CSV table of C-alpha atoms and ligand atoms in Angstrom, one decimal:
chain,number,residue,atom,x,y,z
A,1,MET,CA,-13.2,220.9,224.4
A,2,LEU,CA,-15.6,219.1,222.1
A,3,SER,CA,-15.3,216.0,220.1
A,4,LYS,CA,-15.1,216.5,216.4
A,5,ALA,CA,-18.6,215.1,216.0
A,6,ASP,CA,-20.1,217.5,218.5
A,7,ASN,CA,-18.2,220.4,217.0
A,8,GLU,CA,-19.8,219.6,213.7
A,9,ARG,CA,-23.3,219.3,215.3
A,10,LEU,CA,-22.9,222.6,217.1
A,11,THR,CA,-21.7,224.6,214.1
A,12,ARG,CA,-23.4,223.3,210.9
A,13,VAL,CA,-26.7,225.0,210.2
A,14,GLY,CA,-27.6,224.1,206.6
A,15,PRO,CA,-31.0,222.3,205.8
A,16,GLY,CA,-31.2,218.9,207.4
A,17,THR,CA,-28.4,219.5,210.0
A,18,PRO,CA,-29.4,219.0,213.7
A,19,MET,CA,-28.5,222.6,214.6
A,20,GLY,CA,-30.0,224.0,211.4
A,21,GLU,CA,-33.3,222.3,212.2
A,22,LEU,CA,-33.2,223.7,215.7
A,23,PHE,CA,-32.7,227.2,214.4
A,24,ARG,CA,-35.5,226.8,211.9
A,25,ARG,CA,-37.9,226.5,214.9
A,26,PHE,CA,-37.3,230.1,215.9
A,27,TRP,CA,-38.1,233.5,214.3
A,28,MET,CA,-34.8,235.2,213.2
A,29,PRO,CA,-33.9,238.8,212.4
A,30,ALA,CA,-33.4,238.8,208.6
A,31,LEU,CA,-33.0,242.4,207.4
A,32,LEU,CA,-33.1,245.9,208.5
A,33,SER,CA,-36.3,247.5,207.3
A,34,GLU,CA,-34.2,250.2,205.7
A,35,GLU,CA,-32.9,247.6,203.3
A,36,VAL,CA,-36.3,247.1,201.8
A,37,ALA,CA,-37.7,250.5,202.6
A,38,GLU,CA,-39.5,251.2,199.3
A,39,ARG,CA,-42.6,249.5,198.0
A,40,ASP,CA,-41.8,248.0,194.6
A,41,GLY,CA,-38.1,248.9,195.3
A,42,ALA,CA,-35.1,246.9,194.3
A,43,PRO,CA,-35.0,243.3,195.6
A,44,VAL,CA,-32.3,242.4,198.1
A,45,ARG,CA,-30.1,239.3,198.1
A,46,LEU,CA,-30.2,237.4,201.3
A,47,ARG,CA,-28.5,234.3,202.5
A,48,LEU,CA,-29.6,232.7,205.8
A,49,LEU,CA,-28.8,229.2,207.2
A,50,GLY,CA,-27.0,228.4,204.0
A,51,GLU,CA,-30.1,229.1,201.8
A,52,ASP,CA,-30.0,231.7,199.0
A,53,LEU,CA,-33.0,233.9,199.2
A,54,VAL,CA,-34.3,237.2,197.9
A,55,ALA,CA,-36.3,239.8,199.8
A,56,PHE,CA,-38.7,242.5,198.4
A,57,ARG,CA,-41.4,244.8,199.6
A,58,ASP,CA,-44.4,244.6,197.4
A,59,THR,CA,-46.9,247.3,196.2
A,60,GLN,CA,-48.9,246.9,199.3
A,61,GLY,CA,-46.0,247.1,201.7
A,62,ARG,CA,-45.8,243.4,202.4
A,63,ILE,CA,-42.4,241.8,202.6
A,64,GLY,CA,-41.6,238.6,200.7
A,65,ILE,CA,-38.6,236.4,201.5
A,66,VAL,CA,-38.5,233.8,198.7
A,67,ASP,CA,-36.2,231.5,196.9
A,68,ALA,CA,-33.4,233.3,195.1
A,69,TYR,CA,-34.1,231.3,191.9
A,70,CYS,CA,-37.0,231.3,189.5
A,71,ALA,CA,-39.2,228.1,189.3
A,72,HIS,CA,-39.0,228.1,185.5
A,73,ARG,CA,-35.3,227.7,184.7
A,74,ARG,CA,-33.7,229.0,187.8
A,75,ALA,CA,-32.7,232.5,186.8
A,76,GLY,CA,-31.8,234.8,189.7
A,77,LEU,CA,-34.8,236.7,191.0
A,78,TYR,CA,-32.5,239.4,192.3
A,79,PHE,CA,-32.6,240.8,188.8
A,80,GLY,CA,-36.4,240.6,188.8
A,81,ARG,CA,-38.9,243.5,188.4
A,82,ASN,CA,-40.7,244.3,191.6
A,83,GLU,CA,-44.0,245.5,190.2
A,84,ASP,CA,-47.7,245.3,190.9
A,85,CYS,CA,-47.6,243.0,193.9
A,86,GLY,CA,-45.0,240.5,192.9
A,87,LEU,CA,-41.5,239.9,191.6
A,88,ARG,CA,-41.3,239.2,187.9
A,89,CYS,CA,-38.4,237.2,186.6
A,90,VAL,CA,-36.7,239.1,183.8
A,91,TYR,CA,-35.9,235.9,181.8
A,92,HIS,CA,-39.4,234.9,180.6
A,93,GLY,CA,-41.6,237.0,182.8
A,94,TRP,CA,-42.9,234.6,185.4
A,95,LYS,CA,-44.1,236.5,188.4
A,96,PHE,CA,-44.2,235.5,192.1
A,97,ASN,CA,-46.0,237.1,195.0
A,98,VAL,CA,-44.8,237.4,198.6
A,99,ASP,CA,-46.3,233.9,199.3
A,100,GLY,CA,-44.2,232.4,196.6
A,101,GLU,CA,-47.2,231.7,194.3
A,102,CYS,CA,-46.6,232.1,190.6
A,103,VAL,CA,-49.3,234.5,189.5
A,104,ASP,CA,-48.3,235.1,185.9
A,105,MET,CA,-46.6,233.1,183.1
A,106,PRO,CA,-46.9,235.4,180.1
A,107,ALA,CA,-44.9,233.2,177.7
A,108,GLU,CA,-47.1,230.2,178.3
A,109,PRO,CA,-50.3,229.3,176.3
A,110,GLN,CA,-53.4,230.9,177.8
A,111,GLY,CA,-55.2,228.9,180.4
A,112,MET,CA,-52.0,227.6,182.0
A,113,SER,CA,-51.2,230.9,183.6
A,114,ALA,CA,-53.2,231.6,186.8
A,115,SER,CA,-54.5,228.1,187.3
A,116,THR,CA,-51.2,226.2,187.5
A,117,ARG,CA,-49.9,225.8,190.9
A,118,VAL,CA,-46.3,226.6,190.4
A,119,ARG,CA,-44.7,228.1,193.5
A,120,ILE,CA,-41.3,228.9,194.9
A,121,LYS,CA,-40.1,228.6,198.5
A,122,ALA,CA,-41.4,231.5,200.5
A,123,TYR,CA,-41.0,232.1,204.2
A,124,LYS,CA,-43.2,233.9,206.6
A,125,THR,CA,-42.1,237.4,207.6
A,126,ALA,CA,-42.9,240.0,210.2
A,127,GLU,CA,-41.7,243.5,210.8
A,128,ARG,CA,-41.2,245.3,214.1
A,129,ASN,CA,-39.4,248.5,215.0
A,130,GLY,CA,-37.1,248.6,212.0
A,131,VAL,CA,-36.3,244.8,211.8
A,132,VAL,CA,-37.7,242.3,209.3
A,133,TRP,CA,-38.1,238.8,210.9
A,134,VAL,CA,-38.3,235.5,209.1
A,135,TYR,CA,-39.5,232.1,210.1
A,136,MET,CA,-37.9,229.3,208.0
A,137,GLY,CA,-39.3,226.3,209.8
A,138,PRO,CA,-42.3,224.0,209.2
A,139,PRO,CA,-45.4,226.2,208.7
A,140,GLU,CA,-47.5,224.1,211.1
A,141,SER,CA,-45.0,224.7,214.0
A,142,GLU,CA,-44.8,228.5,213.7
A,143,PRO,CA,-43.5,229.9,217.0
A,144,ALA,CA,-44.1,233.2,218.8
A,145,LEU,CA,-42.1,236.3,217.9
A,146,PRO,CA,-39.7,236.9,220.8
A,147,ASP,CA,-41.0,239.8,222.9
A,148,PHE,CA,-37.7,241.8,223.2
A,149,GLU,CA,-38.1,245.2,224.7
A,150,TRP,CA,-36.3,246.8,221.8
A,151,SER,CA,-38.9,245.4,219.4
A,152,ARG,CA,-41.7,247.3,221.1
A,153,LEU,CA,-40.3,250.4,222.8
A,154,PRO,CA,-41.5,253.7,221.2
A,155,GLU,CA,-39.6,255.6,218.5
A,156,ARG,CA,-36.2,256.9,219.6
A,157,GLN,CA,-35.9,254.4,222.4
A,158,HIS,CA,-34.4,251.6,220.4
A,159,THR,CA,-31.8,250.9,217.7
A,160,ALA,CA,-30.8,248.0,215.5
A,161,THR,CA,-27.7,247.6,213.3
A,162,LYS,CA,-25.9,244.7,211.7
A,163,ARG,CA,-22.4,243.9,210.5
A,164,TRP,CA,-21.0,241.0,208.5
A,165,GLN,CA,-18.7,238.6,210.4
A,166,GLN,CA,-16.5,236.1,208.7
A,167,CYS,CA,-16.8,233.1,211.0
A,168,ASN,CA,-19.2,230.6,212.3
A,169,TRP,CA,-22.0,231.8,214.5
A,170,ALA,CA,-21.1,229.7,217.6
A,171,GLN,CA,-17.7,231.2,218.2
A,172,ALA,CA,-19.2,234.7,217.9
A,173,VAL,CA,-21.9,233.8,220.5
A,174,GLU,CA,-19.1,232.4,222.7
A,175,GLY,CA,-17.4,235.8,222.5
A,176,GLY,CA,-20.6,237.5,223.5
A,177,ILE,CA,-21.3,235.6,226.6
A,178,ASP,CA,-17.7,235.5,227.8
A,179,SER,CA,-17.5,238.2,230.4
A,180,SER,CA,-13.9,237.7,231.4
A,181,HIS,CA,-12.4,239.0,228.2
A,182,ILE,CA,-13.4,242.6,228.7
A,183,SER,CA,-10.6,243.0,231.3
A,184,PHE,CA,-8.2,242.2,228.5
A,185,LEU,CA,-9.4,242.5,224.9
A,186,HIS,CA,-11.2,245.7,225.5
A,187,SER,CA,-9.0,247.3,228.1
A,188,ARG,CA,-6.8,250.3,227.6
A,189,THR,CA,-3.2,250.6,228.6
A,190,GLU,CA,-2.4,254.3,228.4
A,191,LYS,CA,-1.6,255.7,231.8
A,192,THR,CA,-4.1,258.5,231.6
A,193,ALA,CA,-7.0,256.2,230.7
A,194,LEU,CA,-9.9,256.0,233.2
A,195,PRO,CA,-11.1,252.5,233.4
A,196,SER,CA,-14.6,252.1,232.1
A,197,ASN,CA,-15.2,250.4,235.3
A,198,LYS,CA,-12.8,250.2,238.2
A,199,TYR,CA,-13.8,246.7,239.2
A,200,HIS,CA,-12.9,245.3,235.8
A,201,ALA,CA,-9.4,246.6,236.3
A,202,SER,CA,-9.0,245.8,239.9
A,203,ASP,CA,-10.3,242.2,239.8
A,204,ARG,CA,-9.4,240.3,236.6
A,205,HIS,CA,-10.5,236.9,238.0
A,206,PRO,CA,-14.3,236.9,238.0
A,207,VAL,CA,-16.1,234.0,239.5
A,208,PHE,CA,-18.9,232.6,237.3
A,209,GLU,CA,-22.3,231.4,238.3
A,210,VAL,CA,-24.3,230.0,235.4
A,211,GLN,CA,-28.0,229.2,235.7
A,212,GLU,CA,-30.1,227.6,233.0
A,213,THR,CA,-33.4,229.4,232.6
A,214,ASP,CA,-36.6,229.0,230.4
A,215,TYR,CA,-35.0,231.3,227.8
A,216,GLY,CA,-31.4,230.1,227.9
A,217,LEU,CA,-28.7,231.0,230.4
A,218,ARG,CA,-28.2,233.6,233.0
A,219,ILE,CA,-24.4,234.1,233.3
A,220,ALA,CA,-23.3,236.0,236.3
A,221,ALA,CA,-19.7,237.1,236.8
A,222,ARG,CA,-18.7,238.2,240.3
A,223,ARG,CA,-15.8,240.5,241.0
A,224,ASN,CA,-14.6,241.8,244.4
A,225,ALA,CA,-15.6,245.3,245.1
A,226,GLU,CA,-15.5,247.4,248.3
A,227,PRO,CA,-15.1,245.2,251.5
A,228,GLY,CA,-18.3,243.2,252.1
A,229,THR,CA,-19.6,243.8,248.5
A,230,TYR,CA,-19.4,242.1,245.1
A,231,TYR,CA,-19.7,243.7,241.7
A,232,TRP,CA,-21.9,241.5,239.5
A,233,ARG,CA,-22.2,241.5,235.7
A,234,VAL,CA,-25.2,239.5,234.6
A,235,THR,CA,-25.1,238.5,230.9
A,236,GLN,CA,-28.1,236.9,229.3
A,237,PHE,CA,-28.0,234.2,226.7
A,238,LEU,CA,-31.3,233.7,224.9
A,239,LEU,CA,-32.1,230.8,222.6
A,240,PRO,CA,-30.9,230.2,220.1
A,241,PHE,CA,-28.3,232.9,219.4
A,242,TYR,CA,-28.9,236.1,221.4
A,243,SER,CA,-27.0,237.8,224.2
A,244,MET,CA,-27.7,240.8,226.3
A,245,ILE,CA,-24.6,242.6,227.6
A,246,PRO,CA,-24.5,244.3,230.9
A,247,PRO,CA,-24.0,248.1,231.1
A,248,VAL,CA,-20.4,249.0,231.9
A,249,GLY,CA,-20.8,252.3,233.8
A,250,ASP,CA,-20.9,252.6,237.6
A,251,PHE,CA,-23.8,251.3,239.5
A,252,PRO,CA,-26.5,252.6,240.3
A,253,GLU,CA,-26.3,255.1,237.4
A,254,SER,CA,-25.7,252.3,234.9
A,255,SER,CA,-29.1,250.6,235.8
A,256,ARG,CA,-30.9,253.6,234.2
A,257,GLU,CA,-28.8,253.6,231.1
A,258,PRO,CA,-29.7,251.9,227.8
A,259,TYR,CA,-28.6,248.3,227.5
A,260,ASP,CA,-27.4,246.4,224.4
A,261,GLY,CA,-27.9,243.0,223.0
A,262,HIS,CA,-26.7,240.9,220.0
A,263,ALA,CA,-28.1,238.3,217.7
A,264,TRP,CA,-25.6,236.1,215.7
A,265,VAL,CA,-27.6,235.0,212.8
A,266,PRO,CA,-25.9,232.4,210.5
A,267,ILE,CA,-25.5,233.4,206.9
A,268,ASP,CA,-24.0,229.9,206.4
A,269,ASP,CA,-21.5,227.8,208.4
A,270,GLU,CA,-18.7,230.3,207.9
A,271,ASN,CA,-20.4,233.7,207.9
A,272,THR,CA,-22.6,235.4,210.3
A,273,TRP,CA,-24.7,238.6,210.7
A,274,THR,CA,-23.8,240.2,214.0
A,275,TRP,CA,-26.8,242.2,215.0
A,276,SER,CA,-26.6,244.8,217.7
A,277,PHE,CA,-29.8,246.1,219.4
A,278,SER,CA,-30.3,248.6,222.1
A,279,ALA,CA,-33.2,249.5,224.3
A,280,SER,CA,-33.6,252.6,226.4
A,281,PRO,CA,-36.6,252.1,228.6
A,282,ALA,CA,-36.0,255.1,230.7
A,283,ARG,CA,-35.7,257.9,228.1
A,284,ALA,CA,-35.6,258.9,224.4
A,285,TYR,CA,-32.3,259.0,222.6
A,286,ASP,CA,-31.1,262.4,221.2
A,287,ASP,CA,-30.0,262.5,217.5
A,288,LYS,CA,-26.4,262.0,218.4
A,289,GLU,CA,-27.1,258.9,220.4
A,290,LEU,CA,-29.3,257.5,217.7
A,291,GLU,CA,-26.5,257.9,215.2
A,292,PHE,CA,-23.9,256.5,217.7
A,293,ARG,CA,-25.9,253.4,218.5
A,294,GLY,CA,-27.7,252.8,215.2
A,295,GLY,CA,-25.7,254.4,212.4
A,296,ARG,CA,-23.2,252.9,210.0
A,297,GLU,CA,-20.5,255.2,211.3
A,298,GLY,CA,-21.5,254.7,214.9
A,299,PHE,CA,-20.2,252.5,217.7
A,300,TRP,CA,-20.9,249.2,215.8
A,301,GLY,CA,-19.3,250.5,212.6
A,302,PRO,CA,-17.9,251.7,210.5
A,303,VAL,CA,-19.5,249.6,207.9
A,304,ASP,CA,-20.0,250.1,204.1
A,305,GLU,CA,-23.3,250.0,202.1
A,306,GLN,CA,-23.4,246.2,202.4
A,307,TYR,CA,-22.8,246.3,206.1
A,308,ARG,CA,-19.3,245.0,205.8
A,309,PRO,CA,-16.9,246.4,208.4
A,310,LEU,CA,-14.2,248.7,207.0
A,311,LEU,CA,-11.8,247.3,209.5
A,312,ASN,CA,-11.8,243.6,208.7
A,313,ARG,CA,-9.7,240.4,208.2
A,314,ASP,CA,-8.4,241.5,204.9
A,315,ASN,CA,-6.7,244.6,206.3
A,316,ASP,CA,-5.8,243.1,209.7
A,317,TYR,CA,-8.4,245.4,211.3
A,318,HIS,CA,-5.8,248.3,210.8
A,319,ILE,CA,-3.9,247.0,213.8
A,320,ASP,CA,-1.4,249.6,215.1
A,321,ARG,CA,1.5,248.0,216.9
A,322,ALA,CA,2.7,251.3,218.4
A,323,ARG,CA,-0.8,251.9,219.9
A,324,GLN,CA,-0.8,248.3,221.1
A,325,ARG,CA,2.2,249.2,223.3
A,326,THR,CA,0.9,252.5,224.6
A,327,GLY,CA,-2.8,252.9,223.8
A,328,ASN,CA,-5.0,249.9,224.1
A,329,PHE,CA,-4.5,246.2,224.7
A,330,THR,CA,-5.1,245.2,221.0
A,331,GLY,CA,-3.9,248.2,219.0
A,332,ILE,CA,-7.2,247.8,217.1
A,333,ASP,CA,-9.8,250.6,217.2
A,334,GLY,CA,-13.4,249.9,218.3
A,335,ILE,CA,-14.8,247.2,220.6
A,336,PRO,CA,-16.7,245.4,217.8
A,337,ASN,CA,-13.6,245.3,215.6
A,338,GLN,CA,-11.6,243.9,218.6
A,339,ASP,CA,-14.2,241.2,219.1
A,340,ALA,CA,-14.3,240.4,215.3
A,341,ALA,CA,-10.5,240.2,215.2
A,342,VAL,CA,-10.1,237.5,217.8
A,343,GLN,CA,-13.2,235.5,216.8
A,344,GLU,CA,-12.3,235.5,213.1
A,345,SER,CA,-8.7,234.8,213.9
A,346,MET,CA,-9.7,231.3,215.1
A,347,GLY,CA,-10.6,230.4,211.5
A,348,PRO,CA,-14.0,230.1,209.9
A,349,ILE,CA,-15.0,227.2,212.3
A,350,VAL,CA,-12.8,226.9,215.4
A,351,ASP,CA,-11.4,223.5,216.0
A,352,ARG,CA,-12.8,222.8,219.5
A,353,THR,CA,-11.0,219.5,219.8
A,354,LYS,CA,-7.8,221.5,220.4
A,355,GLU,CA,-8.8,224.0,223.0
A,356,ARG,CA,-8.1,224.0,226.8
A,357,LEU,CA,-10.9,225.5,228.7
A,358,GLY,CA,-10.6,227.1,232.1
A,359,ALA,CA,-12.9,228.0,235.0
A,360,SER,CA,-13.8,231.3,233.4
A,361,ASP,CA,-15.3,229.4,230.4
A,362,ARG,CA,-18.1,227.9,232.5
A,363,GLY,CA,-20.8,229.9,230.6
A,364,ILE,CA,-19.4,228.7,227.2
A,365,VAL,CA,-19.5,225.0,228.3
A,366,GLN,CA,-23.1,225.4,229.4
A,367,PHE,CA,-24.0,227.1,226.2
A,368,ARG,CA,-22.7,224.3,224.1
A,369,ARG,CA,-24.3,221.6,226.3
A,370,LEU,CA,-27.7,223.4,226.1
A,371,LEU,CA,-27.6,223.8,222.3
A,372,LEU,CA,-26.5,220.2,221.7
A,373,ARG,CA,-29.1,218.9,224.0
A,374,LEU,CA,-32.0,220.9,222.4
A,375,ALA,CA,-30.8,219.8,218.9
A,376,ARG,CA,-30.9,216.2,220.1
A,377,GLU,CA,-34.3,216.6,221.7
A,378,LEU,CA,-35.7,218.0,218.5
A,379,GLU,CA,-34.3,215.0,216.6
A,380,GLU,CA,-36.2,212.9,219.1
A,381,GLY,CA,-39.4,214.8,218.5
A,382,THR,CA,-39.4,217.5,221.2
A,383,PRO,CA,-39.3,221.0,219.8
A,384,PRO,CA,-37.7,223.8,221.9
A,385,ALA,CA,-40.1,225.2,224.5
A,386,ALA,CA,-38.6,228.7,224.4
A,387,ALA,CA,-39.7,229.2,220.8
A,388,ALA,CA,-43.4,228.9,221.8
A,389,ASP,CA,-43.4,231.7,224.4
A,390,GLY,CA,-42.3,235.1,223.3
A,391,ARG,CA,-42.8,236.6,226.7
A,392,LEU,CA,-39.7,234.8,228.0
A,393,TYR,CA,-37.6,237.2,226.0
A,394,ASN,CA,-38.7,240.2,228.0
A,395,VAL,CA,-35.6,240.3,230.1
A,396,ARG,CA,-32.6,242.7,230.6
A,397,SER,CA,-29.0,242.3,231.5
A,398,ALA,CA,-27.6,244.1,234.5
A,399,SER,CA,-24.5,245.1,236.4
A,400,LEU,CA,-24.8,245.9,240.1
A,401,LEU,CA,-23.2,246.0,243.5
A,402,LEU,CA,-24.6,243.7,246.1
A,403,PRO,CA,-23.7,242.8,249.7
A,404,GLU,CA,-21.7,239.6,249.8
A,405,ASP,CA,-24.4,237.6,251.4
A,406,VAL,CA,-27.2,238.4,248.8
A,407,PRO,CA,-27.5,235.8,246.0
A,408,VAL,CA,-27.4,237.4,242.6
A,409,ALA,CA,-30.6,235.8,241.5
A,410,THR,CA,-32.6,237.6,244.2
A,411,GLY,CA,-30.5,240.8,244.4
A,412,ALA,CA,-30.7,241.4,240.6
A,413,ALA,CA,-34.2,240.2,240.0
A,414,SER,CA,-35.9,243.6,239.6
A,415,LEU,CA,-33.1,244.8,237.2
A,416,LEU,CA,-33.3,241.7,235.1
A,417,ALA,CA,-37.1,242.0,234.3
A,418,GLY,CA,-38.2,243.9,231.2
A,419,ALA,CA,-41.1,246.4,231.5
A,420,ALA,CA,-44.6,244.9,231.1
A,421,PRO,CA,-45.8,245.0,227.4
B,501,FES,S1,-36.3,231.5,184.3
B,501,FES,FE1,-37.6,232.8,185.2
B,501,FES,S2,-39.2,233.0,183.8
B,501,FES,FE2,-37.8,231.7,182.8
B,502,FE2,FE1,-16.1,241.7,223.5
């Protein structure tokens, strides 16, 4: 459990909050490139860390992420005209470029226009492999882009999708790094079902080893396998809100399969973008796989045009009580919907003063400690070291079988390293 004060510190991310300031020291995924695909195309509303913003791709292909409101009298720039290298407010025609500079004030007397230094808030952006990144922190402390494998693999070897989640970012992360729930929440109950992995079914009491690393946490869950061997699932937590989930298939085949990761990017304190990434270092995806991993109707969907899940809190995720008795553990279709159902069911911000943690929650305890410590260190003047070195993010998750006497850190080392850039 956490004290009320620590729960507040962990979860609140608006400007000026300790965690909000920590997050503002990292680059964050902001948009899919497909949302701002067109030069001079329609601007997109965007809310991140409790700030209302608008994104647009200008005539030269540059992406602006700027204040949602015009500097003049605060009209919404979402309604603006994206034309000739800037976004023009439709109220009185003031125009802003991707750097937030006001470059035209047609209603003002001549001479005031170009020379006045009116500007709106504008954040630095970057684009890689279909994802637009944003940096919302102090310009003089700009960090490195994290060198995730999925952000630099060739075409057809990576995917990115996102879906809206109606709860605070931290309880979503806690679901992502909690390896013990897969034996329950995502299990099947029908007699004919083949377990996705026999060890998840045969040993529902994993033993956890959590190691703090330069990039976050390495969370290893150990299950009993054949005599003399352990089955390990190694989940990565990467600062400030990423996870990498181990593959579920059988080892060693699973080690050549694509792996998945998430980012839980706060829209505000009570809403989150749940991003899903995948990387396939060993081979290119075929069309079906690309659609399955990256499409709106695929594994991480289905979602609507605004990336809102069709199965959601308002319709109880289409829970089917008959299926819950005979089909799968929840009666809810789709792993992401099962995760969302339990995470959102806790309320927008879970009251951690009331929980009772067990031994299987070791990773979650360490995650909270780490984030609270880094937020405090930043308040005291020390910025997070992980933000400065993008290479730290070149890691993978893994699941593997090891002899009982081989420590997971050494036995899994080669599987956990990403390919050299
Ligand atoms: S409010 Fe935007 S130009 Fe007047
Ligand atoms: Fe899950």
